[in-house]
mmCIF file of C-alpha atoms and ligand atoms in Angstrom:
data_model
loop_
_atom_site.group_PDB
_atom_site.id
_atom_site.type_symbol
_atom_site.label_atom_id
_atom_site.label_comp_id
_atom_site.label_asym_id
_atom_site.label_seq_id
_atom_site.Cartn_x
_atom_site.Cartn_y
_atom_site.Cartn_z
ATOM 1 C CA MET A 1 12.132 -42.902 4.954
ATOM 2 C CA ASP A 2 10.953 -39.321 4.686
ATOM 3 C CA GLU A 3 10.968 -37.356 7.918
ATOM 4 C CA GLN A 4 8.318 -34.985 9.236
ATOM 5 C CA VAL A 5 8.991 -31.310 9.820
ATOM 6 C CA PHE A 6 6.641 -30.044 12.514
ATOM 7 C CA ILE A 7 4.831 -26.832 11.695
ATOM 8 C CA PHE A 8 4.632 -24.458 14.662
ATOM 9 C CA ASP A 9 2.266 -21.660 13.761
ATOM 10 C CA THR A 10 2.777 -18.356 15.569
ATOM 11 C CA THR A 11 0.271 -16.212 13.637
ATOM 12 C CA LEU A 12 -1.674 -15.691 16.873
ATOM 13 C CA ARG A 13 1.429 -14.618 18.820
ATOM 14 C CA ASP A 14 4.332 -13.222 16.705
ATOM 15 C CA GLY A 15 1.884 -12.473 13.856
ATOM 16 C CA GLU A 16 -0.422 -10.623 16.184
ATOM 17 C CA GLN A 17 2.471 -8.370 17.282
ATOM 18 C CA VAL A 18 2.084 -6.465 13.990
ATOM 19 C CA PRO A 19 0.736 -2.980 14.836
ATOM 20 C CA GLY A 20 -3.001 -2.856 14.135
ATOM 21 C CA CYS A 21 -3.388 -6.651 14.009
ATOM 22 C CA LYS A 22 -4.606 -7.238 17.530
ATOM 23 C CA LEU A 23 -7.236 -9.961 17.717
ATOM 24 C CA ASN A 24 -9.962 -10.489 20.279
ATOM 25 C CA THR A 25 -10.623 -13.887 21.854
ATOM 26 C CA LYS A 26 -13.411 -14.794 19.438
ATOM 27 C CA GLU A 27 -11.237 -14.015 16.413
ATOM 28 C CA LYS A 28 -8.316 -15.948 17.891
ATOM 29 C CA VAL A 29 -10.432 -19.007 18.649
ATOM 30 C CA GLU A 30 -11.892 -19.007 15.114
ATOM 31 C CA LEU A 31 -8.439 -18.755 13.548
ATOM 32 C CA ALA A 32 -7.054 -21.439 15.878
ATOM 33 C CA LEU A 33 -9.745 -23.860 14.666
ATOM 34 C CA LYS A 34 -8.827 -23.068 11.050
ATOM 35 C CA LEU A 35 -5.132 -23.585 11.794
ATOM 36 C CA GLU A 36 -5.906 -26.949 13.344
ATOM 37 C CA ALA A 37 -7.928 -27.944 10.253
ATOM 38 C CA LEU A 38 -4.998 -26.791 8.105
ATOM 39 C CA GLY A 39 -2.882 -29.398 9.879
ATOM 40 C CA VAL A 40 -0.437 -27.339 11.918
ATOM 41 C CA ASP A 41 1.220 -29.362 14.681
ATOM 42 C CA ILE A 42 1.579 -26.605 17.270
ATOM 43 C CA ILE A 43 -0.461 -23.419 17.678
ATOM 44 C CA GLU A 44 1.272 -20.663 19.624
ATOM 45 C CA ALA A 45 -1.895 -19.127 20.976
ATOM 46 C CA GLY A 46 -0.469 -16.084 22.735
ATOM 47 C CA PHE A 47 1.612 -14.601 25.531
ATOM 48 C CA PRO A 48 -0.650 -15.235 28.536
ATOM 49 C CA ILE A 49 0.939 -12.805 31.012
ATOM 50 C CA SER A 50 0.841 -9.931 28.528
ATOM 51 C CA SER A 51 -2.846 -9.061 29.112
ATOM 52 C CA PRO A 52 -6.028 -10.554 30.622
ATOM 53 C CA GLY A 53 -7.423 -10.741 27.067
ATOM 54 C CA ASP A 54 -4.513 -12.845 25.866
ATOM 55 C CA PHE A 55 -4.734 -15.080 28.960
ATOM 56 C CA ASP A 56 -8.385 -15.659 28.106
ATOM 57 C CA SER A 57 -7.570 -16.372 24.439
ATOM 58 C CA VAL A 58 -4.996 -19.032 25.366
ATOM 59 C CA THR A 59 -7.451 -20.577 27.860
ATOM 60 C CA GLN A 60 -10.314 -20.725 25.345
ATOM 61 C CA ILE A 61 -8.069 -22.100 22.593
ATOM 62 C CA SER A 62 -6.747 -24.743 25.026
ATOM 63 C CA LYS A 63 -10.325 -25.862 25.699
ATOM 64 C CA ILE A 64 -11.331 -26.207 22.063
ATOM 65 C CA ILE A 65 -8.269 -27.555 20.214
ATOM 66 C CA LYS A 66 -8.147 -31.349 20.067
ATOM 67 C CA ASN A 67 -5.263 -32.451 17.870
ATOM 68 C CA ALA A 68 -2.627 -29.729 17.776
ATOM 69 C CA SER A 69 -0.420 -28.802 20.723
ATOM 70 C CA VAL A 70 -1.336 -25.438 22.229
ATOM 71 C CA CYS A 71 1.583 -23.287 23.276
ATOM 72 C CA GLY A 72 1.875 -20.199 25.483
ATOM 73 C CA LEU A 73 4.878 -17.864 25.426
ATOM 74 C CA SER A 74 6.700 -16.651 28.534
ATOM 75 C CA ARG A 75 9.888 -14.917 29.488
ATOM 76 C CA ALA A 76 12.304 -16.714 31.811
ATOM 77 C CA VAL A 77 10.365 -15.233 34.710
ATOM 78 C CA GLN A 78 8.593 -17.339 37.347
ATOM 79 C CA LYS A 79 5.328 -15.395 37.284
ATOM 80 C CA ASP A 80 5.150 -15.524 33.445
ATOM 81 C CA ILE A 81 5.601 -19.282 33.536
ATOM 82 C CA GLU A 82 2.985 -19.785 36.267
ATOM 83 C CA VAL A 83 0.466 -17.735 34.292
ATOM 84 C CA ALA A 84 1.289 -19.628 31.089
ATOM 85 C CA GLY A 85 0.849 -22.931 32.953
ATOM 86 C CA GLU A 86 -2.517 -21.778 34.324
ATOM 87 C CA SER A 87 -3.781 -20.675 30.888
ATOM 88 C CA LEU A 88 -2.850 -24.049 29.390
ATOM 89 C CA LYS A 89 -4.399 -26.238 32.068
ATOM 90 C CA TYR A 90 -7.288 -27.400 29.830
ATOM 91 C CA ALA A 91 -5.100 -28.155 26.798
ATOM 92 C CA LYS A 92 -4.868 -31.764 25.588
ATOM 93 C CA ARG A 93 -1.271 -31.149 24.532
ATOM 94 C CA PRO A 94 0.059 -28.113 26.405
ATOM 95 C CA ARG A 95 3.455 -26.605 25.684
ATOM 96 C CA ILE A 96 5.200 -23.737 27.488
ATOM 97 C CA HIS A 97 7.598 -21.732 25.333
ATOM 98 C CA THR A 98 10.062 -20.008 27.600
ATOM 99 C CA GLY A 99 13.458 -18.463 27.031
ATOM 100 C CA ILE A 100 15.904 -15.617 27.279
ATOM 101 C CA GLY A 101 18.285 -13.591 25.097
ATOM 102 C CA THR A 102 21.673 -15.257 24.624
ATOM 103 C CA SER A 103 23.587 -12.877 22.334
ATOM 104 C CA ASP A 104 26.020 -10.378 23.828
ATOM 105 C CA PHE A 105 23.665 -7.594 22.704
ATOM 106 C CA HIS A 106 20.918 -9.051 24.884
ATOM 107 C CA ILE A 107 23.096 -10.204 27.778
ATOM 108 C CA LYS A 108 24.798 -6.827 28.193
ATOM 109 C CA ALA A 109 22.301 -4.223 26.960
ATOM 110 C CA LYS A 110 19.044 -5.875 28.023
ATOM 111 C CA PHE A 111 20.021 -7.789 31.148
ATOM 112 C CA ASN A 112 23.305 -6.204 32.267
ATOM 113 C CA ALA A 113 24.337 -9.749 33.147
ATOM 114 C CA THR A 114 27.028 -12.322 32.403
ATOM 115 C CA GLN A 115 26.838 -15.424 30.213
ATOM 116 C CA ASP A 116 26.871 -17.652 33.303
ATOM 117 C CA GLU A 117 24.002 -15.760 34.944
ATOM 118 C CA ILE A 118 21.917 -16.086 31.759
ATOM 119 C CA LEU A 119 22.735 -19.799 31.577
ATOM 120 C CA GLN A 120 21.438 -20.280 35.135
ATOM 121 C CA ARG A 121 18.269 -18.295 34.382
ATOM 122 C CA ALA A 122 17.653 -20.435 31.301
ATOM 123 C CA ILE A 123 17.976 -23.675 33.290
ATOM 124 C CA GLN A 124 15.746 -22.326 36.059
ATOM 125 C CA ALA A 125 13.046 -21.265 33.567
ATOM 126 C CA VAL A 126 12.862 -24.740 32.055
ATOM 127 C CA LYS A 127 12.645 -26.298 35.528
ATOM 128 C CA TRP A 128 9.788 -23.992 36.514
ATOM 129 C CA ALA A 129 7.961 -24.782 33.276
ATOM 130 C CA LYS A 130 8.405 -28.514 33.880
ATOM 131 C CA ASN A 131 6.257 -28.150 37.031
ATOM 132 C CA PHE A 132 3.292 -27.394 34.760
ATOM 133 C CA VAL A 133 3.817 -29.321 31.501
ATOM 134 C CA ASP A 134 5.980 -32.108 30.095
ATOM 135 C CA ASP A 135 6.469 -30.366 26.790
ATOM 136 C CA VAL A 136 8.762 -27.368 27.306
ATOM 137 C CA GLU A 137 10.258 -25.419 24.427
ATOM 138 C CA PHE A 138 13.223 -23.185 25.185
ATOM 139 C CA TYR A 139 14.088 -20.192 22.970
ATOM 140 C CA ALA A 140 17.561 -18.659 22.895
ATOM 141 C CA GLU A 141 16.507 -15.204 21.749
ATOM 142 C CA ASP A 142 18.846 -13.659 19.156
ATOM 143 C CA ALA A 143 20.532 -17.044 18.657
ATOM 144 C CA GLY A 144 21.281 -15.807 15.128
ATOM 145 C CA ARG A 145 23.869 -13.424 16.619
ATOM 146 C CA THR A 146 24.903 -15.648 19.532
ATOM 147 C CA ASP A 147 28.359 -17.175 19.614
ATOM 148 C CA ASN A 148 27.962 -20.868 18.690
ATOM 149 C CA GLU A 149 30.118 -22.218 21.501
ATOM 150 C CA TYR A 150 28.047 -20.422 24.182
ATOM 151 C CA LEU A 151 24.787 -21.277 22.396
ATOM 152 C CA ALA A 152 25.744 -24.966 22.460
ATOM 153 C CA ARG A 153 26.381 -24.760 26.223
ATOM 154 C CA VAL A 154 22.969 -23.177 26.797
ATOM 155 C CA VAL A 155 21.197 -25.702 24.572
ATOM 156 C CA GLU A 156 22.881 -28.655 26.290
ATOM 157 C CA ALA A 157 21.989 -27.306 29.734
ATOM 158 C CA VAL A 158 18.321 -26.639 28.955
ATOM 159 C CA ILE A 159 17.880 -30.084 27.405
ATOM 160 C CA LYS A 160 19.399 -31.555 30.574
ATOM 161 C CA ALA A 161 16.867 -29.501 32.562
ATOM 162 C CA GLY A 162 14.030 -31.056 30.534
ATOM 163 C CA ALA A 163 13.488 -28.976 27.379
ATOM 164 C CA THR A 164 11.873 -31.089 24.664
ATOM 165 C CA VAL A 165 12.312 -28.508 21.906
ATOM 166 C CA VAL A 166 15.164 -26.028 21.482
ATOM 167 C CA ASN A 167 14.277 -22.974 19.445
ATOM 168 C CA ILE A 168 17.147 -21.178 17.693
ATOM 169 C CA PRO A 169 15.607 -17.833 16.672
ATOM 170 C CA ASP A 170 17.220 -15.537 14.166
ATOM 171 C CA THR A 171 15.338 -12.800 16.005
ATOM 172 C CA THR A 172 16.724 -9.916 13.960
ATOM 173 C CA GLY A 173 16.693 -11.673 10.578
ATOM 174 C CA TYR A 174 20.470 -11.196 10.355
ATOM 175 C CA CYS A 175 21.815 -14.583 9.262
ATOM 176 C CA LEU A 176 22.596 -15.727 5.753
ATOM 177 C CA PRO A 177 21.158 -19.145 4.895
ATOM 178 C CA TYR A 178 24.541 -20.894 4.987
ATOM 179 C CA GLN A 179 25.332 -19.320 8.380
ATOM 180 C CA TYR A 180 21.993 -20.347 9.867
ATOM 181 C CA GLY A 181 22.403 -23.871 8.461
ATOM 182 C CA GLU A 182 25.923 -24.074 9.911
ATOM 183 C CA LYS A 183 24.609 -22.947 13.314
ATOM 184 C CA ILE A 184 22.096 -25.794 13.367
ATOM 185 C CA ALA A 185 24.770 -28.252 12.179
ATOM 186 C CA TYR A 186 27.127 -26.960 14.907
ATOM 187 C CA LEU A 187 24.527 -27.662 17.581
ATOM 188 C CA ARG A 188 23.901 -31.148 16.206
ATOM 189 C CA ASN A 189 27.623 -31.881 16.324
ATOM 190 C CA HIS A 190 28.541 -30.236 19.623
ATOM 191 C CA VAL A 191 25.575 -30.751 21.966
ATOM 192 C CA SER A 192 25.950 -34.213 23.489
ATOM 193 C CA ASN A 193 22.233 -34.670 24.328
ATOM 194 C CA ILE A 194 20.820 -33.033 21.166
ATOM 195 C CA ASP A 195 19.024 -36.264 20.175
ATOM 196 C CA LYS A 196 16.712 -35.745 23.198
ATOM 197 C CA ALA A 197 15.151 -32.591 21.738
ATOM 198 C CA VAL A 198 13.722 -31.275 18.498
ATOM 199 C CA ILE A 199 15.607 -28.301 17.042
ATOM 200 C CA SER A 200 13.307 -25.500 15.914
ATOM 201 C CA CYS A 201 13.899 -22.690 13.379
ATOM 202 C CA HIS A 202 12.317 -19.308 14.138
ATOM 203 C CA CYS A 203 13.468 -16.854 11.483
ATOM 204 C CA HIS A 204 12.578 -13.221 10.917
ATOM 205 C CA ASN A 205 12.487 -11.583 7.515
ATOM 206 C CA ASP A 206 14.449 -8.333 7.960
ATOM 207 C CA LEU A 207 16.636 -9.187 4.954
ATOM 208 C CA GLY A 208 13.983 -11.201 3.119
ATOM 209 C CA LEU A 209 15.754 -14.444 4.081
ATOM 210 C CA ALA A 210 13.366 -15.997 6.591
ATOM 211 C CA THR A 211 12.140 -18.770 4.308
ATOM 212 C CA ALA A 212 15.623 -19.530 2.950
ATOM 213 C CA ASN A 213 17.044 -19.638 6.482
ATOM 214 C CA SER A 214 14.312 -21.960 7.761
ATOM 215 C CA ILE A 215 14.909 -24.322 4.852
ATOM 216 C CA ALA A 216 18.671 -24.212 5.490
ATOM 217 C CA GLY A 217 17.857 -25.072 9.113
ATOM 218 C CA VAL A 218 15.809 -28.170 8.322
ATOM 219 C CA VAL A 219 18.321 -29.303 5.706
ATOM 220 C CA ALA A 220 20.917 -29.129 8.502
ATOM 221 C CA GLY A 221 18.770 -31.247 10.816
ATOM 222 C CA ALA A 222 16.183 -29.033 12.531
ATOM 223 C CA ARG A 223 12.731 -30.651 12.520
ATOM 224 C CA GLN A 224 10.394 -27.810 13.465
ATOM 225 C CA ILE A 225 9.709 -24.551 11.651
ATOM 226 C CA GLU A 226 8.020 -21.594 13.369
ATOM 227 C CA CYS A 227 6.060 -19.566 10.877
ATOM 228 C CA THR A 228 2.972 -17.468 10.260
ATOM 229 C CA ILE A 229 0.268 -17.245 7.623
ATOM 230 C CA ASN A 230 1.239 -14.594 5.034
ATOM 231 C CA GLY A 231 4.566 -14.155 6.848
ATOM 232 C CA LEU A 232 3.031 -11.709 9.331
ATOM 233 C CA GLY A 233 5.155 -10.832 12.347
ATOM 234 C CA GLU A 234 7.335 -8.251 14.050
ATOM 235 C CA ARG A 235 8.877 -5.671 11.679
ATOM 236 C CA ALA A 236 9.389 -7.365 8.285
ATOM 237 C CA GLY A 237 7.633 -10.469 9.563
ATOM 238 C CA ASN A 238 8.325 -14.132 10.201
ATOM 239 C CA THR A 239 8.899 -17.089 7.915
ATOM 240 C CA SER A 240 5.732 -17.577 5.926
ATOM 241 C CA LEU A 241 4.025 -20.900 6.480
ATOM 242 C CA GLU A 242 2.783 -21.300 2.911
ATOM 243 C CA GLU A 243 6.291 -20.793 1.535
ATOM 244 C CA VAL A 244 8.160 -23.335 3.662
ATOM 245 C CA VAL A 245 5.407 -25.919 3.268
ATOM 246 C CA MET A 246 5.459 -25.616 -0.521
ATOM 247 C CA VAL A 247 9.273 -25.584 -0.694
ATOM 248 C CA LEU A 248 9.323 -28.951 1.100
ATOM 249 C CA LYS A 249 6.498 -30.280 -1.074
ATOM 250 C CA GLN A 250 8.170 -29.174 -4.315
ATOM 251 C CA HIS A 251 11.624 -30.434 -3.370
ATOM 252 C CA LYS A 252 10.790 -33.994 -2.463
ATOM 253 C CA HIS A 253 14.449 -34.994 -2.767
ATOM 254 C CA LEU A 254 15.007 -33.322 0.620
ATOM 255 C CA GLY A 255 13.083 -36.242 2.131
ATOM 256 C CA LEU A 256 11.029 -33.931 4.360
ATOM 257 C CA TYR A 257 7.282 -33.489 4.611
ATOM 258 C CA THR A 258 4.678 -31.609 6.642
ATOM 259 C CA ASN A 259 1.093 -32.492 7.550
ATOM 260 C CA ILE A 260 -0.323 -29.301 6.035
ATOM 261 C CA GLN A 261 -3.431 -29.581 3.824
ATOM 262 C CA THR A 262 -2.068 -27.393 1.070
ATOM 263 C CA ARG A 263 -5.477 -26.808 -0.588
ATOM 264 C CA MET A 264 -6.384 -24.698 2.420
ATOM 265 C CA LEU A 265 -3.438 -22.312 2.019
ATOM 266 C CA ASN A 266 -5.165 -19.661 -0.096
ATOM 267 C CA PRO A 267 -8.459 -19.707 1.836
ATOM 268 C CA ILE A 268 -6.682 -19.338 5.195
ATOM 269 C CA SER A 269 -4.429 -16.612 3.789
ATOM 270 C CA ARG A 270 -7.533 -14.584 2.803
ATOM 271 C CA GLU A 271 -9.141 -15.234 6.168
ATOM 272 C CA VAL A 272 -6.059 -14.055 8.098
ATOM 273 C CA SER A 273 -5.651 -11.036 5.830
ATOM 274 C CA GLU A 274 -9.267 -9.985 6.414
ATOM 275 C CA THR A 275 -9.334 -10.695 10.146
ATOM 276 C CA MET A 276 -6.011 -8.974 10.784
ATOM 277 C CA ARG A 277 -6.702 -6.232 8.250
ATOM 278 C CA VAL A 278 -3.375 -6.638 6.441
ATOM 279 C CA PRO A 279 -3.602 -6.956 2.643
ATOM 280 C CA VAL A 280 -1.459 -9.642 1.011
ATOM 281 C CA GLN A 281 1.094 -8.162 -1.381
ATOM 282 C CA VAL A 282 0.076 -9.049 -4.950
ATOM 283 C CA ASN A 283 3.371 -10.729 -5.800
ATOM 284 C CA LYS A 284 3.492 -12.795 -2.588
ATOM 285 C CA ALA A 285 4.594 -16.381 -3.288
ATOM 286 C CA ILE A 286 1.779 -18.972 -3.209
ATOM 287 C CA VAL A 287 -1.000 -16.664 -1.969
ATOM 288 C CA GLY A 288 -0.531 -13.315 -3.779
ATOM 289 C CA ALA A 289 -3.126 -12.255 -6.363
ATOM 290 C CA ASN A 290 -0.471 -12.510 -9.094
ATOM 291 C CA ALA A 291 1.102 -15.797 -7.962
ATOM 292 C CA PHE A 292 -0.542 -17.579 -10.913
ATOM 293 C CA SER A 293 -0.997 -14.672 -13.371
ATOM 294 C CA HIS A 294 0.840 -14.515 -16.677
ATOM 295 C CA SER A 295 1.063 -11.203 -18.483
ATOM 296 C CA SER A 296 4.038 -11.122 -20.845
ATOM 297 C CA GLY A 297 3.634 -12.488 -24.368
ATOM 298 C CA ILE A 298 6.578 -14.901 -24.169
ATOM 299 C CA HIS A 299 5.331 -16.431 -20.923
ATOM 300 C CA GLN A 300 1.709 -16.563 -22.059
ATOM 301 C CA ASP A 301 2.590 -18.352 -25.288
ATOM 302 C CA GLY A 302 4.637 -20.987 -23.415
ATOM 303 C CA PHE A 303 2.052 -21.356 -20.658
ATOM 304 C CA LEU A 304 -0.784 -21.880 -23.150
ATOM 305 C CA LYS A 305 1.224 -24.635 -24.861
ATOM 306 C CA ASP A 306 2.075 -26.343 -21.553
ATOM 307 C CA SER A 307 1.452 -24.797 -18.137
ATOM 308 C CA LEU A 308 4.615 -26.451 -16.767
ATOM 309 C CA THR A 309 6.723 -24.067 -18.857
ATOM 310 C CA TYR A 310 5.996 -21.223 -16.448
ATOM 311 C CA GLU A 311 4.253 -22.726 -13.410
ATOM 312 C CA ILE A 312 5.877 -25.061 -10.898
ATOM 313 C CA ILE A 313 2.763 -25.383 -8.741
ATOM 314 C CA ASN A 314 -0.739 -26.293 -9.827
ATOM 315 C CA PRO A 315 -2.926 -23.476 -8.388
ATOM 316 C CA GLU A 316 -5.532 -26.038 -7.260
ATOM 317 C CA GLU A 317 -2.935 -27.683 -5.064
ATOM 318 C CA VAL A 318 -2.764 -24.522 -2.930
ATOM 319 C CA GLY A 319 -6.446 -23.609 -3.200
ATOM 320 C CA ALA A 320 -5.908 -20.666 -5.570
ATOM 321 C CA ASP A 321 -8.625 -19.665 -8.050
ATOM 322 C CA GLY A 322 -6.615 -20.832 -11.051
ATOM 323 C CA SER A 323 -4.070 -19.475 -13.487
ATOM 324 C CA LYS A 324 -4.857 -16.180 -15.172
ATOM 325 C CA ILE A 325 -3.892 -14.828 -18.554
ATOM 326 C CA VAL A 326 -3.825 -11.081 -18.015
ATOM 327 C CA LEU A 327 -3.871 -8.806 -21.043
ATOM 328 C CA THR A 328 -1.487 -5.866 -21.038
ATOM 329 C CA ALA A 329 0.569 -4.055 -23.658
ATOM 330 C CA ARG A 330 3.220 -6.733 -23.083
ATOM 331 C CA SER A 331 0.848 -9.572 -24.039
ATOM 332 C CA GLY A 332 1.031 -11.492 -27.287
ATOM 333 C CA ARG A 333 -1.290 -12.844 -29.955
ATOM 334 C CA SER A 334 -1.790 -16.288 -28.372
ATOM 335 C CA ALA A 335 -3.022 -14.691 -25.180
ATOM 336 C CA LEU A 336 -5.366 -12.426 -27.104
ATOM 337 C CA ALA A 337 -6.760 -15.356 -29.112
ATOM 338 C CA HIS A 338 -7.140 -17.368 -25.885
ATOM 339 C CA ARG A 339 -9.098 -14.625 -24.144
ATOM 340 C CA PHE A 340 -11.344 -14.046 -27.189
ATOM 341 C CA HIS A 341 -11.967 -17.796 -27.336
ATOM 342 C CA LYS A 342 -12.933 -17.836 -23.642
ATOM 343 C CA LEU A 343 -15.486 -15.105 -24.373
ATOM 344 C CA GLY A 344 -16.973 -17.180 -27.203
ATOM 345 C CA TYR A 345 -15.342 -15.547 -30.242
ATOM 346 C CA GLU A 346 -13.648 -17.747 -32.823
ATOM 347 C CA PHE A 347 -11.124 -15.740 -34.821
ATOM 348 C CA ASN A 348 -8.655 -17.130 -37.304
ATOM 349 C CA ARG A 349 -4.985 -16.192 -37.403
ATOM 350 C CA ASN A 350 -5.575 -13.379 -39.875
ATOM 351 C CA ASP A 351 -8.356 -11.895 -37.706
ATOM 352 C CA ILE A 352 -6.081 -11.998 -34.670
ATOM 353 C CA ASP A 353 -3.275 -10.234 -36.557
ATOM 354 C CA ILE A 354 -5.618 -7.378 -37.381
ATOM 355 C CA LEU A 355 -7.258 -7.303 -33.961
ATOM 356 C CA TYR A 356 -3.853 -7.363 -32.249
ATOM 357 C CA ASN A 357 -2.984 -3.914 -33.616
ATOM 358 C CA SER A 358 -6.196 -2.395 -32.276
ATOM 359 C CA PHE A 359 -5.637 -4.287 -29.018
ATOM 360 C CA LEU A 360 -2.168 -2.740 -28.579
ATOM 361 C CA ARG A 361 -3.589 0.766 -29.041
ATOM 362 C CA VAL A 362 -6.074 0.109 -26.220
ATOM 363 C CA ALA A 363 -3.466 -1.665 -24.077
ATOM 364 C CA ASP A 364 -0.996 1.210 -24.315
ATOM 365 C CA GLY A 365 -3.537 3.484 -22.688
ATOM 366 C CA LYS A 366 -4.458 1.151 -19.809
ATOM 367 C CA LYS A 367 -2.897 -0.982 -17.107
ATOM 368 C CA GLU A 368 -4.968 -4.005 -18.083
ATOM 369 C CA VAL A 369 -7.304 -4.796 -20.970
ATOM 370 C CA GLU A 370 -10.623 -6.034 -19.582
ATOM 371 C CA GLU A 371 -13.434 -8.177 -20.979
ATOM 372 C CA ASP A 372 -15.474 -5.118 -21.927
ATOM 373 C CA ASP A 373 -12.577 -3.813 -24.025
ATOM 374 C CA LEU A 374 -12.392 -7.162 -25.841
ATOM 375 C CA HIS A 375 -16.098 -7.042 -26.661
ATOM 376 C CA GLN A 376 -15.644 -3.493 -27.997
ATOM 377 C CA LEU A 377 -12.688 -4.590 -30.135
ATOM 378 C CA ALA A 378 -14.645 -7.529 -31.557
ATOM 379 C CA LYS A 379 -17.658 -5.345 -32.256
ATOM 380 C CA ALA A 380 -15.564 -2.703 -34.017
ATOM 381 C CA TYR A 381 -13.863 -5.396 -36.117
ATOM 382 C CA LYS A 382 -16.922 -7.397 -37.136
ATOM 383 C CA PRO A 383 -20.211 -5.841 -35.900
ATOM 384 C CA GLU A 384 -22.154 -8.970 -36.872
ATOM 385 C CA LEU A 385 -20.111 -11.004 -34.321
ATOM 386 C CA ALA A 386 -20.979 -8.806 -31.385
ATOM 387 C CA ILE A 387 -21.887 -10.918 -28.341
ATOM 388 C CA ILE A 388 -22.855 -7.960 -26.186
HETATM 389 O O1 LIG B 1 11.921 -13.681 17.453
HETATM 390 C C1 LIG B 1 12.059 -14.225 18.565
HETATM 391 O O2 LIG B 1 13.170 -14.421 19.051
HETATM 392 C C2 LIG B 1 10.855 -14.615 19.267
HETATM 393 C C3 LIG B 1 11.027 -15.421 20.520
HETATM 394 C C4 LIG B 1 10.141 -14.915 21.607
HETATM 395 C C5 LIG B 1 10.801 -16.874 20.215
HETATM 396 O O3 LIG B 1 9.768 -14.364 18.818
HETATM 397 ZN ZN1 LIG B 2 9.906 -13.909 16.677
#
């Protein structure tokens, strides 16, 4: 039986931490509704104590969201947790996400504390949160650089205190996929009550490994991935939702699935990009403008014979506009013939051979050969064929 991986979307919290991406309540509510329609299981709506605006956003999202859990972030601080609890009081499925740094970097530099003191603060935070909600997620910040033996002690203690989800963030994006996978496996093998909680992956992309690490985590037994649309998030960003969802969909042998409506991935990516004013890089997997564009002659020829030669995903499946054959100086004759055909010209092989030489002269002077250029080439070759 395939198992579900829960998708915890943090576009409205970690994603919104990107400088210049701040959202107002109306924008957050609109995006939350879209995320719910997309099929995410948990929406991290904000960090309620951080500002009155964010408190209001979490409250309004709690009122309107029906199916997904709504989550509010807090530190392991009583007042944070009370405010998070208050902001979530209208939610159908409220979750408080509380936690504390567990690596030596955090324990010494940030808290000037000892491992035992941090352990007690972690337990206390979960107990406070339990006064407000049943569903409490605990994060061990910088778990990626936390010693596994200590991390296992913390995880066991917070589950005993009532945590339903244990989040193992690679906060600094430091881990290699095999190390992150081994960390999750270690917790599964060394935490006696681990079956009472869901293990969550929260990976950052400082080394470009966030998606790979999250997948390594679920392969090792985690069942929740924390991610954002377009991979937005602190510094180099978080795991991108569209990537992990499509990895699991493509690799069915993993026996894992999500509830995401993949046809909505491109529309929601555009919506988030516009609302947060962050363009999507053109070569971004799944949602970049070039994700389904073919420009080199070898690829174009294969693609035109059978799209499966160079595309592993059908663009429709992820709501993209469709595959594109882009004409550049690296393109070949089949692509040129294909584009002429799409414009209504029927040239034979000999015509294309002749036209190809003129095409290359134009292509060498431009980044991309456009429709207008093709009409000009056709007109120059056979004026009687001119369509425009
Ligand atoms: O990256 C991180 O560790 C976080 C936590 C607050 C979950 O965002
Ligand atoms: Zn984070």
